Coordinates of C-alpha atoms and ligand atoms in Angstrom, one line a residue:
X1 CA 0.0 0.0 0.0
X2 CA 2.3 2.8 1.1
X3 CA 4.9 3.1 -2.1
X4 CA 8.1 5.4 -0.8
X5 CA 8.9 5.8 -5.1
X6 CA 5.6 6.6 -6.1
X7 CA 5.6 9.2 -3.0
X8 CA 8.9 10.7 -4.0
X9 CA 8.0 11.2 -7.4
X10 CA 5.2 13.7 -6.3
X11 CA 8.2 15.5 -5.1
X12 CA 9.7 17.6 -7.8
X13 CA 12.4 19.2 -5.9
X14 CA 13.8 15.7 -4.3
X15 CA 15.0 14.7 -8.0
X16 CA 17.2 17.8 -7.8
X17 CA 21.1 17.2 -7.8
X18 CA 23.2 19.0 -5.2
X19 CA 27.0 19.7 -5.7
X20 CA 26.3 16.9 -8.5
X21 CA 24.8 14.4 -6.3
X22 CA 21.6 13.3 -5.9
X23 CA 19.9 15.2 -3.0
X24 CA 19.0 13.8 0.2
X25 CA 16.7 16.1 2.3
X26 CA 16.8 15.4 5.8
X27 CA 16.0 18.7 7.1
X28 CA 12.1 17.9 7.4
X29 CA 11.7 19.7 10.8
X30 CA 12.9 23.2 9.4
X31 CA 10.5 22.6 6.5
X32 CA 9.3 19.7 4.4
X33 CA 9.1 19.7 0.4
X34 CA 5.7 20.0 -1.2
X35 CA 4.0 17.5 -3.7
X36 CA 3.0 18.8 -7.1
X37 CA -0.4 19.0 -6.5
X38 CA 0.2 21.5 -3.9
X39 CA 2.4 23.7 -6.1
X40 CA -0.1 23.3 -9.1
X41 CA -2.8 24.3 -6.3
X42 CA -1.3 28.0 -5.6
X43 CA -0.8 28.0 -9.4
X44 CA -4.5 27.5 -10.3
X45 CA -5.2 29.9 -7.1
X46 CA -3.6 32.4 -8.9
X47 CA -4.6 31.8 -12.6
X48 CA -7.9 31.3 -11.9
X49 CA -9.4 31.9 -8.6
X50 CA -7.6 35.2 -6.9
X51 CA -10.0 37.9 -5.4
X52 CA -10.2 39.0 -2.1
X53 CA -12.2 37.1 0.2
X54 CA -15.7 37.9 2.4
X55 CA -15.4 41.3 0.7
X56 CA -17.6 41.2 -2.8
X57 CA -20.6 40.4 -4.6
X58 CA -18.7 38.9 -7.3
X59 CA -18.0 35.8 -9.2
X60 CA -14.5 35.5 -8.1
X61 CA -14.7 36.7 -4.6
X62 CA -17.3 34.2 -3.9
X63 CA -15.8 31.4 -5.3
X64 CA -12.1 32.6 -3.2
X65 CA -14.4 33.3 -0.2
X66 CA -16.1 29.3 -0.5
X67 CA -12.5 27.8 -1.3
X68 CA -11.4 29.9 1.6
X69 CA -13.9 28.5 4.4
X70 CA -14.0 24.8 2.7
X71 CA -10.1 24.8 3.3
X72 CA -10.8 25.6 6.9
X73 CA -14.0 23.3 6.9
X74 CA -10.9 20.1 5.6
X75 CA -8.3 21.0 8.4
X76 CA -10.8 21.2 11.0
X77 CA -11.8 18.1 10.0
X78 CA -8.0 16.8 10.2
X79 CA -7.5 17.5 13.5
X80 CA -11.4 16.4 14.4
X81 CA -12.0 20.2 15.9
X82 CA -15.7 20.8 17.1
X83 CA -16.2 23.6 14.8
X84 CA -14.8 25.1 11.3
X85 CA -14.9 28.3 13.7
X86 CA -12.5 27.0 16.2
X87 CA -9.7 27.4 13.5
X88 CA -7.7 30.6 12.5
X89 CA -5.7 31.5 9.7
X90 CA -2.3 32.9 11.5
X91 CA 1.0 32.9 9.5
X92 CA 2.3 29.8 11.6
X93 CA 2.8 28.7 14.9
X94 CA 4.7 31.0 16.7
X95 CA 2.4 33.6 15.2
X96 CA -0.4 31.4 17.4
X97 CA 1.2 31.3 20.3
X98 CA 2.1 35.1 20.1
X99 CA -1.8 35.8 19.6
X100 CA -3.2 33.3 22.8
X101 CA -0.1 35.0 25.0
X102 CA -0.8 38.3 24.4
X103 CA -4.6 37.8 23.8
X104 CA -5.7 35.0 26.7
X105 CA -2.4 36.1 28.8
X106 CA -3.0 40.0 29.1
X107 CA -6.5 39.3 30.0
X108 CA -6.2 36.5 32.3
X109 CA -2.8 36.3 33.6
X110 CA -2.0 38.6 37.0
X111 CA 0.8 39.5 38.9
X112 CA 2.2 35.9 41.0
X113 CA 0.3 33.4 38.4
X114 CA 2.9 31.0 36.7
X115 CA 2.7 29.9 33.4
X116 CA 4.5 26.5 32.8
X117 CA 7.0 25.6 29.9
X118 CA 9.5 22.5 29.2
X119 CA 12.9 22.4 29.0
X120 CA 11.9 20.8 25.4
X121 CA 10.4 24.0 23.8
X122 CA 11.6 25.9 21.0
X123 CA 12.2 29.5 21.1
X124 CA 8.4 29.9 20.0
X125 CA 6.7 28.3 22.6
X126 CA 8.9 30.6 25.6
X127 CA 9.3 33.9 24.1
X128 CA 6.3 34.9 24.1
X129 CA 5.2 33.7 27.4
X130 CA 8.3 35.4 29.0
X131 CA 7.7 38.2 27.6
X132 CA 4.3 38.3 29.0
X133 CA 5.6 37.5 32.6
X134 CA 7.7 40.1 32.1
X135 CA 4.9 42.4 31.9
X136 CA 2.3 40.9 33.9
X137 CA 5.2 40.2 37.2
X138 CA 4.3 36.5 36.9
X139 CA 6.5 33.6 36.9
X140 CA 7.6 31.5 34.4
X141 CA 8.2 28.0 35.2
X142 CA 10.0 24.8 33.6
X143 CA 9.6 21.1 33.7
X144 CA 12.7 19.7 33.9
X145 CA 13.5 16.4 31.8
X146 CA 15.7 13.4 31.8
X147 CA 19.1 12.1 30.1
X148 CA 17.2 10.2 27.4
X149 CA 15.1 13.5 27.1
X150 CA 11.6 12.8 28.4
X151 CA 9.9 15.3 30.3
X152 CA 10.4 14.7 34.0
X153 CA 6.3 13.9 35.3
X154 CA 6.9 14.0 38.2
X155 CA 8.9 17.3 38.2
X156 CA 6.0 18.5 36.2
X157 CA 3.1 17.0 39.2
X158 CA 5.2 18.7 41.7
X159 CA 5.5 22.3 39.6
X160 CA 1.7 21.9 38.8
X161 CA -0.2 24.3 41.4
X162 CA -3.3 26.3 42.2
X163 CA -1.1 29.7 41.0
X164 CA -0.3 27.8 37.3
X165 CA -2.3 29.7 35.1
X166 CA -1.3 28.5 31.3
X167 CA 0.9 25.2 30.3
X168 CA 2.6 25.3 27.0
X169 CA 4.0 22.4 25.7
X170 CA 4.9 21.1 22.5
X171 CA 3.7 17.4 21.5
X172 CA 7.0 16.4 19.5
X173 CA 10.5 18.2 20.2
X174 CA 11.8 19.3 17.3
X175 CA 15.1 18.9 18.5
X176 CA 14.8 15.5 20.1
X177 CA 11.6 13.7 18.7
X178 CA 10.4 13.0 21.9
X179 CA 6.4 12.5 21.6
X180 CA 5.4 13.8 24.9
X181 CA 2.5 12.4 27.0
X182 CA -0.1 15.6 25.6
X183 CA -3.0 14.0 26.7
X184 CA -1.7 13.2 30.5
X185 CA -0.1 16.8 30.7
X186 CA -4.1 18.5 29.5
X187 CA -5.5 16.1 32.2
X188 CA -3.5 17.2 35.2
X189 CA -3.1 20.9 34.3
X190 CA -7.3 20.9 33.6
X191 CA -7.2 19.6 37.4
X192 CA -5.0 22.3 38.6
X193 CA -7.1 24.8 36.6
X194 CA -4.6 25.8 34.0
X195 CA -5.4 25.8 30.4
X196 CA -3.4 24.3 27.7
X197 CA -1.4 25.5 24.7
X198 CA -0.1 22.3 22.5
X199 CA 2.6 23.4 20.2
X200 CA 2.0 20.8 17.5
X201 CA 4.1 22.6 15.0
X202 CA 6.0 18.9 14.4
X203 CA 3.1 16.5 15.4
X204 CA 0.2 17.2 13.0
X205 CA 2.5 15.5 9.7
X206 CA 3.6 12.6 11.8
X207 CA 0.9 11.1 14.1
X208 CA -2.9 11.7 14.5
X209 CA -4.0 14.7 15.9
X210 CA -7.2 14.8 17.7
X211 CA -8.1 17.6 19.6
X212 CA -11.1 16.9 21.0
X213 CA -9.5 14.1 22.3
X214 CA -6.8 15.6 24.1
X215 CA -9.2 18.0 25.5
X216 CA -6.5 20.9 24.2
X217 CA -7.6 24.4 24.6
X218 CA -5.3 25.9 22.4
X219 CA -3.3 24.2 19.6
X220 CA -1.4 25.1 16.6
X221 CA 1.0 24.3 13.7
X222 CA 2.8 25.2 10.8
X223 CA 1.7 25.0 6.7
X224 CA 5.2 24.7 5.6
X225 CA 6.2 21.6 8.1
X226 CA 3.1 19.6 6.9
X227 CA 4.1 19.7 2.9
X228 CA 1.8 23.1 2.6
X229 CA 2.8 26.7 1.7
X230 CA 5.0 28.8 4.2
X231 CA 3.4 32.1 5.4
X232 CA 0.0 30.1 6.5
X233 CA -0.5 28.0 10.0
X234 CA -3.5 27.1 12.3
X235 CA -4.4 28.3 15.8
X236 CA -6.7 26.1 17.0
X237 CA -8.9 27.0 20.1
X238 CA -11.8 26.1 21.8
X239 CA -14.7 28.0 21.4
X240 CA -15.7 29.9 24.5
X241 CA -11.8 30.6 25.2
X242 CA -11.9 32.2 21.9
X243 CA -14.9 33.8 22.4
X244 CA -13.8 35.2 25.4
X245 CA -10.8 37.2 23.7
X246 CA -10.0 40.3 23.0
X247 CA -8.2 40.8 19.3
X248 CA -5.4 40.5 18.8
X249 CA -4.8 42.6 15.8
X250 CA -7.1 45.1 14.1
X251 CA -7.9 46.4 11.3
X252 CA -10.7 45.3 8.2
X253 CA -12.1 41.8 8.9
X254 CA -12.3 41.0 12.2
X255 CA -15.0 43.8 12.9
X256 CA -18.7 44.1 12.9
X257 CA -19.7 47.7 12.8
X258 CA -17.0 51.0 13.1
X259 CA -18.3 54.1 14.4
X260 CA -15.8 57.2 15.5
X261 CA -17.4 56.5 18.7
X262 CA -17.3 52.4 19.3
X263 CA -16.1 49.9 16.8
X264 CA -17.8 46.3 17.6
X265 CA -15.7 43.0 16.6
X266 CA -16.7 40.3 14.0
X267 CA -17.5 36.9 15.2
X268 CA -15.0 33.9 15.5
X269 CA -13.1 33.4 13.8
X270 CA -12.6 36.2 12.0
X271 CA -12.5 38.1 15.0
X272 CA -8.7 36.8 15.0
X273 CA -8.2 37.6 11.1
X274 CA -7.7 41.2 10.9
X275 CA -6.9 42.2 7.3
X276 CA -6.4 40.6 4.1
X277 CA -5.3 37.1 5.3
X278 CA -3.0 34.7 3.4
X279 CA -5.7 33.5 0.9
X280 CA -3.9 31.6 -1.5
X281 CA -1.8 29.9 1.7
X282 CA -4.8 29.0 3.6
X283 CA -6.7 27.2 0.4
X284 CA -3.8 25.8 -0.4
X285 CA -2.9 24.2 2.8
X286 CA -5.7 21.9 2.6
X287 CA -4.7 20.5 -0.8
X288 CA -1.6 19.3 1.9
X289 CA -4.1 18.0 3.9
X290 CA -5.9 16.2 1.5
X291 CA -2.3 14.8 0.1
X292 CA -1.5 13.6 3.7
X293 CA -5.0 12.0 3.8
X294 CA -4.4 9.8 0.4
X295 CA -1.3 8.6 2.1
X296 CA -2.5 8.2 5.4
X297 CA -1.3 8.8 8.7
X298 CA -0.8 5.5 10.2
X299 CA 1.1 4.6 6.8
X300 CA 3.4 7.6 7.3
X301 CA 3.7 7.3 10.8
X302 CA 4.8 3.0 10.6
X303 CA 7.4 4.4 7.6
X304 CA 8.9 7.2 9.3
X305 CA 9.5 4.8 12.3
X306 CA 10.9 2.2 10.5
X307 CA 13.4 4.8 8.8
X308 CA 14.5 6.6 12.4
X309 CA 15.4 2.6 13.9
X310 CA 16.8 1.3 11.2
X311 CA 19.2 5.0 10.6
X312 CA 19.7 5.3 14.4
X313 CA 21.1 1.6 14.9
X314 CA 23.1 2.1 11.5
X315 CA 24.7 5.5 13.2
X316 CA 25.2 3.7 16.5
X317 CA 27.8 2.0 14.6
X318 CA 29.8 4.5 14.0
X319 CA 32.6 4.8 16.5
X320 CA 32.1 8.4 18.7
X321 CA 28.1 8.4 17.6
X322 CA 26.5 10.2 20.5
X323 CA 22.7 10.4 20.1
X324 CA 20.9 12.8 22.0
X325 CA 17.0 12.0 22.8
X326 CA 16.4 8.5 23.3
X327 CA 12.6 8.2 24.8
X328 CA 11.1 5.7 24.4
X329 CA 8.3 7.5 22.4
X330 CA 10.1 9.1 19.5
X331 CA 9.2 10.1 16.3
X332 CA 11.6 10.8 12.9
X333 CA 14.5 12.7 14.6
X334 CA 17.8 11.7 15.0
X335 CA 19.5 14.5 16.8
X336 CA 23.8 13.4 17.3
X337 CA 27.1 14.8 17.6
X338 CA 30.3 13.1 16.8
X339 CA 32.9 13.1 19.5
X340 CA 35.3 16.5 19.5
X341 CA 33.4 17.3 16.2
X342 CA 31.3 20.8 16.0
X343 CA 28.6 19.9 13.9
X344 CA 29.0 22.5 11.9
X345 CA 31.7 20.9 10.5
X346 CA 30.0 17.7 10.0
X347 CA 27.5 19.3 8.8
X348 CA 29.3 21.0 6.1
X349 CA 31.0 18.3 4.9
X350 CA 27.2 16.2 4.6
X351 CA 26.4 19.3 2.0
X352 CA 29.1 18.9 0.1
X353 CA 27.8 15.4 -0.4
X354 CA 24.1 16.7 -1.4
X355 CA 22.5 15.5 2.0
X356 CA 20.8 18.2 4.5
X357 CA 20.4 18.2 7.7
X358 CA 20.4 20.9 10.0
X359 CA 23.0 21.9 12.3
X360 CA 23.0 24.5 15.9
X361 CA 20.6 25.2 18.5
X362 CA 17.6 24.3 16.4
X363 CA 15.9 27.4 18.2
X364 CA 16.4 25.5 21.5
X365 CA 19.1 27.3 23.7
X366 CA 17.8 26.1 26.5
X367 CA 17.9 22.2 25.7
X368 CA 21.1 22.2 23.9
X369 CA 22.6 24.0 27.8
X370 CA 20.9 21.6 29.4
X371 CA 23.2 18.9 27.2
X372 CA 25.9 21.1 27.5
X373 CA 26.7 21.2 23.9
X374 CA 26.9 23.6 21.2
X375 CA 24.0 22.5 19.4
X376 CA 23.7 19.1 17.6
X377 CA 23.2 17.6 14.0
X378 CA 19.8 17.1 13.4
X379 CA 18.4 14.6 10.5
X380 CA 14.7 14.4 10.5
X381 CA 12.8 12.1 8.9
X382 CA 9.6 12.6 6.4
X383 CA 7.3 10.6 4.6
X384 CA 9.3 10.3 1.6
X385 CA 12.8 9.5 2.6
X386 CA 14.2 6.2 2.0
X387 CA 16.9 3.3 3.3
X388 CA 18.9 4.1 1.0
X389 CA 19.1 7.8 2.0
X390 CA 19.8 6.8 5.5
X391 CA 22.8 4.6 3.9
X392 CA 23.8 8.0 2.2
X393 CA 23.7 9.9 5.8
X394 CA 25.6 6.8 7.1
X395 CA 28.1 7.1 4.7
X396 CA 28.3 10.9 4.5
X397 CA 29.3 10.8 8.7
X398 CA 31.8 8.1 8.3
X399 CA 33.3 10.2 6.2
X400 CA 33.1 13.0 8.2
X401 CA 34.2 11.5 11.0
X402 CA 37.5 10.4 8.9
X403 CA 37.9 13.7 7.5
X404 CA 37.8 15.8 10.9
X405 CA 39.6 13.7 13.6
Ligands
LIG501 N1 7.5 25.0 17.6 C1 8.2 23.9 17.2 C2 8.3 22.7 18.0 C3 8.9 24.0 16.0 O1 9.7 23.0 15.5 C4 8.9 25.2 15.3 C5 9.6 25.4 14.0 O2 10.7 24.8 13.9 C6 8.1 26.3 15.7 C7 7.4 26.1 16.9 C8 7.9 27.6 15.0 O3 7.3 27.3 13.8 P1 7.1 28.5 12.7 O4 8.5 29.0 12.5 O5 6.6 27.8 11.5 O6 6.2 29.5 13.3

């Protein structure tokens, strides 16, 4: 059923030679690739369906304005969300957890609350909510996690009090693959009276996401992660939390009626869509859906695992291979360093071959201290990679490994 070499070949860009080899693309957590029929979908967006949407009486606005709400109508769908309206447009995920800390926090967070991070989280998902402690004289707090880099639960029962206010976690580390216990962490914070941000900016293109489910109040993630368009992401949030915020930007769109004298705001979800949004990015990123649907999660999901054992027992090999992240539920990372080697360097030298991966912090400071290293190399894994790509990498930090020590 699932056919890696039909997948690929819906790929244009992975036929692509680099430094004259063939290119292997294992930076899938920075961004994936995107099938053709996502790239011929912003084509035909633009050739034959661009207007501005909710805006006119005519042919092509309505038709925009229906592809528009359908596309939101599909990804609500994906994640099994109550409500078409529970889902905004926002450029991405940090843009959704900028809008729910500065929306939801300046309304609801005072002076002593806590608001609860990991030591997993990408810049995204602490930024914001520091910067809001900052200003509301609350307290940020972080679960700690173990050597194999698993969120410490019991750390996290202990932190857990009647003072935490908001808990934002992400459901896969981007840096590590861990797939952290989402459902568990809602439960207990919902008992401690916090609500939950899920930062599923690396979950939604490798595992079911349901949201209803997890009971998550707030959840997001990226286009461009998920074989969409950049520029285009979903906040999801439940709908009397949304209803119960303030805008968070404002402008045409996300009003009702404007006098000099009082301005009244637009329903959900447009309430949260001031402006023109990203209307080709948000039509388009269900044509991604759609794709991922044909394929089917549970097929990616059983591929992508086989591909991270088989590539981190073939690495393990390699004398000096130091793997970082090792829980016990992990999904399509393999995060490593090779002993007195910045990975820079190694990384440098796997270009030169034609196979990326990414090297550094991967936007988390905090975990790579935590390590005490200077960041790591990261390949991660996507529905279309291969065995034989894995060999590649193999081969790629062998050499490496020869060339530097
Ligand atoms: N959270 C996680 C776990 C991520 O991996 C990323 C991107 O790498 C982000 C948040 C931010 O996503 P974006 O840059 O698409 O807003």
């Amino acid at each position: 059923m699932f056919d890696v070499e039909k997948i690929r070949n819906d790929f244009p860009i992975l036929a692509s030679k680099v430094n004259g080899k063939n290119l292997v693309y294992f930076d899938n957590a920075a961004t994936t690739q995107k099938p053709r029929r996502v790239i011929d979908a912003l084509v035909k967006y633009y050739s034959e369906q661009n207007s501005n949407v909710h805006r006119g009486v005519h042919f092509l606005s309505d038709k925009a304005t229906t592809l528009y709400e359908n596309s939101r109508k599909t990804i609500a769908e994906f994640i099994n969300a109550g409500k078409p309206e529970e889902l905004i447009f926002v450029r991405g995920t940090t843009e959704a957890i900028n809008l729910v800390a500065y929306s939801y926090g300046m309304e609801n967070i005072n002076s002593g609350d806590e608001i609860m991070v990991s030591t997993l989280e990408h810049h995204s998902n602490i930024v914001p909510w520091q910067i809001l402690c900052q200003k509301k004289n609350a307290v940020l707090k972080v679960i700690p996690i173990n050597d194999d880099g698993e969120l410490d639960m019991d750390a996290f029962k202990k932190l857990l009090n009647s003072k935490t206010k908001i808990v934002s976690v992400n459901h896969i580390s981007n840096s590590l693959g861990t797939v952290n216990p989402a459902a568990e962490i809602i439960k207990l914070s919902h008992d401690a009276g916090a609500v939950v941000f899920i930062d599923g900016a690396q979950s939604v293109q490798h595992l079911k996401v349901d949201v209803r489910e997890l009971d998550a109040d707030f959840y997001a993630f990226s286009g461009h992660k998920m074989y969409g368009p950049t520029g285009i992401g979903i906040l999801y949030g439940k709908e009397k939390l949304l209803d119960s915020m303030r805008p968070y930007q404002s402008g045409g769109d996300m009003i009702k009626n404007v006098s000099f004298e009082l301005t009244t705001y637009n329903e959900l979800p447009y309430k949260f869509e001031a402006g023109t949004p990203d209307i080709s990015g948000a039509i388009v990123l269900s044509e991604a859906v759609r794709y991922i649907n044909s394929i089917g999660l549970d097929n990616i999901s059983r591929h992508e695992h086989e591909l991270l054992e088989y590539g981190t027992a073939k690495l393990r090999e390699i004398e000096g291979f130091r793997l970082y992240g090792n829980a016990k539920n992990k999904a399509s990372v393999i995060s490593f360093l090779l002993e007195g080697i910045h990975p820079y360097d190694t990384g440098t030298i796997l270009d030169k071959m034609g196979i990326a991966v990414r090297t550094g912090l991967h936007c988390t400071e905090p975990l790579m201290k935590r390590f005490g290293i200077p960041g790591t190399v990261r390949a991660s894994i996507a529905m279309y990679n291969t065995k034989s790509e894995l060999d590649s990498l193999f081969e790629g930090v062998k050499k490496a490994k020869r060339m530097l020590t």
